[in-house]
PDB file of C-alpha atoms in Angstrom:
ATOM      1  CA  UNK A   1       0.000   0.000   0.000  1.00  0.00           C
ATOM      2  CA  UNK A   2       1.361   3.395  -0.971  1.00  0.00           C
ATOM      3  CA  UNK A   3       1.591   5.990   1.755  1.00  0.00           C
ATOM      4  CA  UNK A   4      -0.168   9.256   1.007  1.00  0.00           C
ATOM      5  CA  UNK A   5       2.191  12.195   1.467  1.00  0.00           C
ATOM      6  CA  UNK A   6       1.768  15.941   1.305  1.00  0.00           C
ATOM      7  CA  UNK A   7       1.763  16.949  -2.348  1.00  0.00           C
ATOM      8  CA  UNK A   8       4.778  19.264  -2.105  1.00  0.00           C
ATOM      9  CA  UNK A   9       7.258  16.424  -1.575  1.00  0.00           C
ATOM     10  CA  UNK A  10       5.961  13.683  -3.861  1.00  0.00           C
ATOM     11  CA  UNK A  11       8.311  12.351  -6.519  1.00  0.00           C
ATOM     12  CA  UNK A  12      11.683  13.387  -5.131  1.00  0.00           C
ATOM     13  CA  UNK A  13      13.418  10.866  -2.823  1.00  0.00           C
ATOM     14  CA  UNK A  14      15.273  13.563  -0.849  1.00  0.00           C
ATOM     15  CA  UNK A  15      12.099  15.599  -0.360  1.00  0.00           C
ATOM     16  CA  UNK A  16      10.127  12.499   0.601  1.00  0.00           C
ATOM     17  CA  UNK A  17      12.735  11.401   3.155  1.00  0.00           C
ATOM     18  CA  UNK A  18      12.827  14.899   4.675  1.00  0.00           C
ATOM     19  CA  UNK A  19       9.012  14.978   4.780  1.00  0.00           C
ATOM     20  CA  UNK A  20       8.718  11.479   6.248  1.00  0.00           C
ATOM     21  CA  UNK A  21      11.416  11.820   8.898  1.00  0.00           C
ATOM     22  CA  UNK A  22      11.782  15.483   9.864  1.00  0.00           C
ATOM     23  CA  UNK A  23       9.241  17.998   8.573  1.00  0.00           C
ATOM     24  CA  UNK A  24       6.682  18.869  11.201  1.00  0.00           C
ATOM     25  CA  UNK A  25       8.231  16.791  13.973  1.00  0.00           C
ATOM     26  CA  UNK A  26       8.341  18.932  17.137  1.00  0.00           C
ATOM     27  CA  UNK A  27      11.925  20.009  17.868  1.00  0.00           C
ATOM     28  CA  UNK A  28      12.838  21.149  21.371  1.00  0.00           C
ATOM     29  CA  UNK A  29      16.611  20.854  21.024  1.00  0.00           C
ATOM     30  CA  UNK A  30      18.462  24.168  20.670  1.00  0.00           C
ATOM     31  CA  UNK A  31      21.103  22.761  18.324  1.00  0.00           C
ATOM     32  CA  UNK A  32      18.490  21.512  15.861  1.00  0.00           C
ATOM     33  CA  UNK A  33      16.378  24.656  16.188  1.00  0.00           C
ATOM     34  CA  UNK A  34      19.452  26.707  15.276  1.00  0.00           C
ATOM     35  CA  UNK A  35      20.263  24.463  12.318  1.00  0.00           C
ATOM     36  CA  UNK A  36      16.760  24.905  10.909  1.00  0.00           C
ATOM     37  CA  UNK A  37      16.846  28.638  11.543  1.00  0.00           C
ATOM     38  CA  UNK A  38      20.049  28.930   9.529  1.00  0.00           C
ATOM     39  CA  UNK A  39      18.795  26.694   6.728  1.00  0.00           C
ATOM     40  CA  UNK A  40      15.510  28.625   6.515  1.00  0.00           C
ATOM     41  CA  UNK A  41      17.480  31.872   6.424  1.00  0.00           C
ATOM     42  CA  UNK A  42      19.496  30.676   3.447  1.00  0.00           C
ATOM     43  CA  UNK A  43      16.329  29.388   1.786  1.00  0.00           C
ATOM     44  CA  UNK A  44      14.785  32.875   1.691  1.00  0.00           C
ATOM     45  CA  UNK A  45      14.003  33.602  -1.944  1.00  0.00           C
ATOM     46  CA  UNK A  46      14.998  30.101  -3.091  1.00  0.00           C
ATOM     47  CA  UNK A  47      13.376  26.670  -3.155  1.00  0.00           C
ATOM     48  CA  UNK A  48      13.715  24.374  -0.149  1.00  0.00           C
ATOM     49  CA  UNK A  49      15.127  21.599  -2.328  1.00  0.00           C
ATOM     50  CA  UNK A  50      18.071  23.875  -3.154  1.00  0.00           C
ATOM     51  CA  UNK A  51      18.911  24.038   0.545  1.00  0.00           C
ATOM     52  CA  UNK A  52      18.288  20.342   1.174  1.00  0.00           C
ATOM     53  CA  UNK A  53      20.671  19.418  -1.624  1.00  0.00           C
ATOM     54  CA  UNK A  54      23.366  21.553   0.030  1.00  0.00           C
ATOM     55  CA  UNK A  55      22.531  20.681   3.650  1.00  0.00           C
ATOM     56  CA  UNK A  56      25.577  18.483   4.277  1.00  0.00           C
ATOM     57  CA  UNK A  57      27.823  21.105   2.677  1.00  0.00           C
ATOM     58  CA  UNK A  58      26.324  23.704   5.025  1.00  0.00           C
ATOM     59  CA  UNK A  59      26.915  21.359   7.964  1.00  0.00           C
ATOM     60  CA  UNK A  60      30.623  21.050   7.089  1.00  0.00           C
ATOM     61  CA  UNK A  61      31.099  24.717   6.214  1.00  0.00           C
ATOM     62  CA  UNK A  62      29.366  25.970   9.372  1.00  0.00           C
ATOM     63  CA  UNK A  63      31.038  23.671  11.912  1.00  0.00           C
ATOM     64  CA  UNK A  64      28.012  21.379  12.322  1.00  0.00           C
ATOM     65  CA  UNK A  65      25.856  24.473  12.953  1.00  0.00           C
ATOM     66  CA  UNK A  66      27.677  25.060  16.244  1.00  0.00           C
ATOM     67  CA  UNK A  67      26.338  28.507  17.125  1.00  0.00           C
ATOM     68  CA  UNK A  68      29.060  29.048  19.734  1.00  0.00           C
ATOM     69  CA  UNK A  69      31.735  28.678  17.060  1.00  0.00           C
ATOM     70  CA  UNK A  70      29.749  30.588  14.437  1.00  0.00           C
ATOM     71  CA  UNK A  71      29.276  33.542  16.799  1.00  0.00           C
ATOM     72  CA  UNK A  72      33.062  33.900  16.863  1.00  0.00           C
ATOM     73  CA  UNK A  73      33.669  33.742  13.114  1.00  0.00           C
ATOM     74  CA  UNK A  74      36.088  36.409  11.945  1.00  0.00           C
ATOM     75  CA  UNK A  75      36.308  38.017   8.529  1.00  0.00           C
ATOM     76  CA  UNK A  76      38.740  35.404   7.181  1.00  0.00           C
ATOM     77  CA  UNK A  77      36.258  32.597   7.929  1.00  0.00           C
ATOM     78  CA  UNK A  78      33.456  34.622   6.317  1.00  0.00           C
ATOM     79  CA  UNK A  79      35.613  35.121   3.214  1.00  0.00           C
ATOM     80  CA  UNK A  80      36.302  31.378   3.094  1.00  0.00           C
ATOM     81  CA  UNK A  81      32.553  30.671   3.290  1.00  0.00           C
ATOM     82  CA  UNK A  82      31.881  33.124   0.470  1.00  0.00           C
ATOM     83  CA  UNK A  83      34.232  31.099  -1.748  1.00  0.00           C
ATOM     84  CA  UNK A  84      32.635  27.749  -0.848  1.00  0.00           C
ATOM     85  CA  UNK A  85      30.741  26.506  -3.918  1.00  0.00           C
ATOM     86  CA  UNK A  86      28.997  23.876  -1.817  1.00  0.00           C
ATOM     87  CA  UNK A  87      26.788  26.418  -0.038  1.00  0.00           C
ATOM     88  CA  UNK A  88      24.667  29.393  -1.030  1.00  0.00           C
ATOM     89  CA  UNK A  89      27.258  32.166  -1.200  1.00  0.00           C
ATOM     90  CA  UNK A  90      25.187  35.170  -0.254  1.00  0.00           C
ATOM     91  CA  UNK A  91      27.267  37.679   1.713  1.00  0.00           C
ATOM     92  CA  UNK A  92      24.279  39.136   3.573  1.00  0.00           C
ATOM     93  CA  UNK A  93      23.062  35.683   4.604  1.00  0.00           C
ATOM     94  CA  UNK A  94      26.524  34.503   5.671  1.00  0.00           C
ATOM     95  CA  UNK A  95      26.974  37.631   7.798  1.00  0.00           C
ATOM     96  CA  UNK A  96      23.431  37.216   9.155  1.00  0.00           C
ATOM     97  CA  UNK A  97      24.346  33.696  10.294  1.00  0.00           C
ATOM     98  CA  UNK A  98      27.089  35.107  12.520  1.00  0.00           C
ATOM     99  CA  UNK A  99      24.791  37.843  13.821  1.00  0.00           C
ATOM    100  CA  UNK A 100      22.020  35.326  14.466  1.00  0.00           C
ATOM    101  CA  UNK A 101      24.341  32.983  16.362  1.00  0.00           C
ATOM    102  CA  UNK A 102      25.163  35.816  18.761  1.00  0.00           C
ATOM    103  CA  UNK A 103      21.495  36.792  19.136  1.00  0.00           C
ATOM    104  CA  UNK A 104      20.569  33.109  19.634  1.00  0.00           C
ATOM    105  CA  UNK A 105      22.933  32.876  22.614  1.00  0.00           C
ATOM    106  CA  UNK A 106      21.525  36.083  24.112  1.00  0.00           C
ATOM    107  CA  UNK A 107      18.067  34.511  24.024  1.00  0.00           C
ATOM    108  CA  UNK A 108      19.493  31.403  25.698  1.00  0.00           C
ATOM    109  CA  UNK A 109      20.951  33.602  28.431  1.00  0.00           C
ATOM    110  CA  UNK A 110      17.641  35.399  28.941  1.00  0.00           C
ATOM    111  CA  UNK A 111      15.223  32.435  28.730  1.00  0.00           C
ATOM    112  CA  UNK A 112      17.409  29.466  29.663  1.00  0.00           C
ATOM    113  CA  UNK A 113      17.112  28.045  26.157  1.00  0.00           C
ATOM    114  CA  UNK A 114      16.055  29.140  22.698  1.00  0.00           C
ATOM    115  CA  UNK A 115      13.561  26.290  22.778  1.00  0.00           C
ATOM    116  CA  UNK A 116      11.773  27.760  25.798  1.00  0.00           C
ATOM    117  CA  UNK A 117      11.677  31.172  24.138  1.00  0.00           C
ATOM    118  CA  UNK A 118      10.309  29.985  20.775  1.00  0.00           C
ATOM    119  CA  UNK A 119       7.896  27.350  22.096  1.00  0.00           C
ATOM    120  CA  UNK A 120       6.368  29.819  24.573  1.00  0.00           C
ATOM    121  CA  UNK A 121       4.778  31.504  21.543  1.00  0.00           C
ATOM    122  CA  UNK A 122       2.594  28.375  21.128  1.00  0.00           C
ATOM    123  CA  UNK A 123       2.294  27.510  24.837  1.00  0.00           C
ATOM    124  CA  UNK A 124       4.744  24.633  24.398  1.00  0.00           C
ATOM    125  CA  UNK A 125       2.597  22.536  22.078  1.00  0.00           C
ATOM    126  CA  UNK A 126       2.127  22.393  18.304  1.00  0.00           C
ATOM    127  CA  UNK A 127      -0.724  24.122  16.530  1.00  0.00           C
ATOM    128  CA  UNK A 128      -2.522  21.449  14.488  1.00  0.00           C
ATOM    129  CA  UNK A 129      -4.025  22.814  11.301  1.00  0.00           C
ATOM    130  CA  UNK A 130      -6.314  20.830   9.023  1.00  0.00           C
ATOM    131  CA  UNK A 131      -5.497  21.516   5.396  1.00  0.00           C
ATOM    132  CA  UNK A 132      -6.704  19.125   2.710  1.00  0.00           C
ATOM    133  CA  UNK A 133      -4.289  20.638   0.194  1.00  0.00           C
ATOM    134  CA  UNK A 134      -0.814  21.916   1.127  1.00  0.00           C
ATOM    135  CA  UNK A 135      -1.370  24.847  -1.250  1.00  0.00           C
ATOM    136  CA  UNK A 136      -3.985  26.160   1.217  1.00  0.00           C
ATOM    137  CA  UNK A 137      -1.421  26.486   4.007  1.00  0.00           C
ATOM    138  CA  UNK A 138      -0.428  30.103   4.574  1.00  0.00           C
ATOM    139  CA  UNK A 139       3.029  31.506   3.902  1.00  0.00           C
ATOM    140  CA  UNK A 140       2.749  33.445   7.152  1.00  0.00           C
ATOM    141  CA  UNK A 141       0.329  34.130   9.996  1.00  0.00           C
ATOM    142  CA  UNK A 142      -0.172  36.793  12.671  1.00  0.00           C
ATOM    143  CA  UNK A 143       1.844  34.530  14.993  1.00  0.00           C
ATOM    144  CA  UNK A 144       4.790  34.295  12.585  1.00  0.00           C
ATOM    145  CA  UNK A 145       4.506  38.076  12.194  1.00  0.00           C
ATOM    146  CA  UNK A 146       4.833  38.486  15.977  1.00  0.00           C
ATOM    147  CA  UNK A 147       7.765  36.053  16.286  1.00  0.00           C
ATOM    148  CA  UNK A 148       9.544  37.695  13.352  1.00  0.00           C
ATOM    149  CA  UNK A 149       9.074  41.132  14.877  1.00  0.00           C
ATOM    150  CA  UNK A 150      10.401  39.968  18.237  1.00  0.00           C
ATOM    151  CA  UNK A 151      13.425  38.234  16.714  1.00  0.00           C
ATOM    152  CA  UNK A 152      14.271  41.343  14.676  1.00  0.00           C
ATOM    153  CA  UNK A 153      13.964  43.444  17.816  1.00  0.00           C
ATOM    154  CA  UNK A 154      16.501  41.091  19.394  1.00  0.00           C
ATOM    155  CA  UNK A 155      18.962  41.620  16.538  1.00  0.00           C
ATOM    156  CA  UNK A 156      18.233  38.686  14.206  1.00  0.00           C
ATOM    157  CA  UNK A 157      18.555  39.157  10.441  1.00  0.00           C
ATOM    158  CA  UNK A 158      16.726  37.427   7.554  1.00  0.00           C
ATOM    159  CA  UNK A 159      13.909  36.352   9.849  1.00  0.00           C
ATOM    160  CA  UNK A 160      10.925  37.733   7.986  1.00  0.00           C
ATOM    161  CA  UNK A 161       7.498  36.326   8.700  1.00  0.00           C
ATOM    162  CA  UNK A 162       7.625  33.823   5.810  1.00  0.00           C
ATOM    163  CA  UNK A 163      11.018  32.488   6.942  1.00  0.00           C
ATOM    164  CA  UNK A 164       9.664  32.158  10.474  1.00  0.00           C
ATOM    165  CA  UNK A 165       6.501  30.380   9.379  1.00  0.00           C
ATOM    166  CA  UNK A 166       8.621  27.911   7.379  1.00  0.00           C
ATOM    167  CA  UNK A 167      10.731  27.409  10.518  1.00  0.00           C
ATOM    168  CA  UNK A 168       7.573  26.793  12.545  1.00  0.00           C
ATOM    169  CA  UNK A 169       6.464  24.161  10.012  1.00  0.00           C
ATOM    170  CA  UNK A 170       9.866  22.477   9.843  1.00  0.00           C
ATOM    171  CA  UNK A 171      10.285  22.296  13.625  1.00  0.00           C
ATOM    172  CA  UNK A 172       6.754  21.148  14.373  1.00  0.00           C
ATOM    173  CA  UNK A 173       5.497  24.283  16.066  1.00  0.00           C
ATOM    174  CA  UNK A 174       2.704  24.052  13.525  1.00  0.00           C
ATOM    175  CA  UNK A 175       1.454  20.852  11.887  1.00  0.00           C
ATOM    176  CA  UNK A 176       0.654  21.707   8.281  1.00  0.00           C
ATOM    177  CA  UNK A 177       0.703  18.155   6.965  1.00  0.00           C
ATOM    178  CA  UNK A 178      -2.299  17.536   4.727  1.00  0.00           C
ATOM    179  CA  UNK A 179      -5.011  15.775   6.742  1.00  0.00           C
ATOM    180  CA  UNK A 180      -4.783  12.782   4.366  1.00  0.00           C
ATOM    181  CA  UNK A 181      -0.991  12.539   4.799  1.00  0.00           C
ATOM    182  CA  UNK A 182       0.204   9.523   6.770  1.00  0.00           C
ATOM    183  CA  UNK A 183       2.309  11.872   8.948  1.00  0.00           C
ATOM    184  CA  UNK A 184      -0.601  14.133   9.962  1.00  0.00           C
ATOM    185  CA  UNK A 185      -1.529  12.143  13.070  1.00  0.00           C
ATOM    186  CA  UNK A 186       1.984  10.856  13.717  1.00  0.00           C
ATOM    187  CA  UNK A 187       3.586  14.184  14.554  1.00  0.00           C
TER     188      UNK A 187
END
């Protein structure tokens, strides 16, 4: 029997694996939350598959998404990243990654963890939507607007409301699996 998946991932093995194993699964671990935040930042204006195809290159280039190391990147490391053909070489996004690592740690200092900070926006539990067609899911919501605004106020870059809503979907803060998808009731 074939599993029914959300329409956006069907037909591409990498997309299907990401959908089946990661997308929409609640993430409470700061390291993983940071990884997704960085990947979503680089995805801005591009397709998600572009980022997924380069994910392992990003992992190597950005020290396994270790925000403590990234926060201390100097100009020579940034220049090296901008020459790395394995990642998306956008100067503003690379610089934003360093800025965001520093802001991420400030939130950890203030709230105890980034997870506590971000999940407090949804009272610690996922919002479960009920879309029959993934195309009906919004690109942003008033909640992603509020989170985006707060993150920007705290010094984050490239965290517009659409980036934040994608982050919320990826990290399971919101369940936007199609109701007929086999993952809808699993996450």
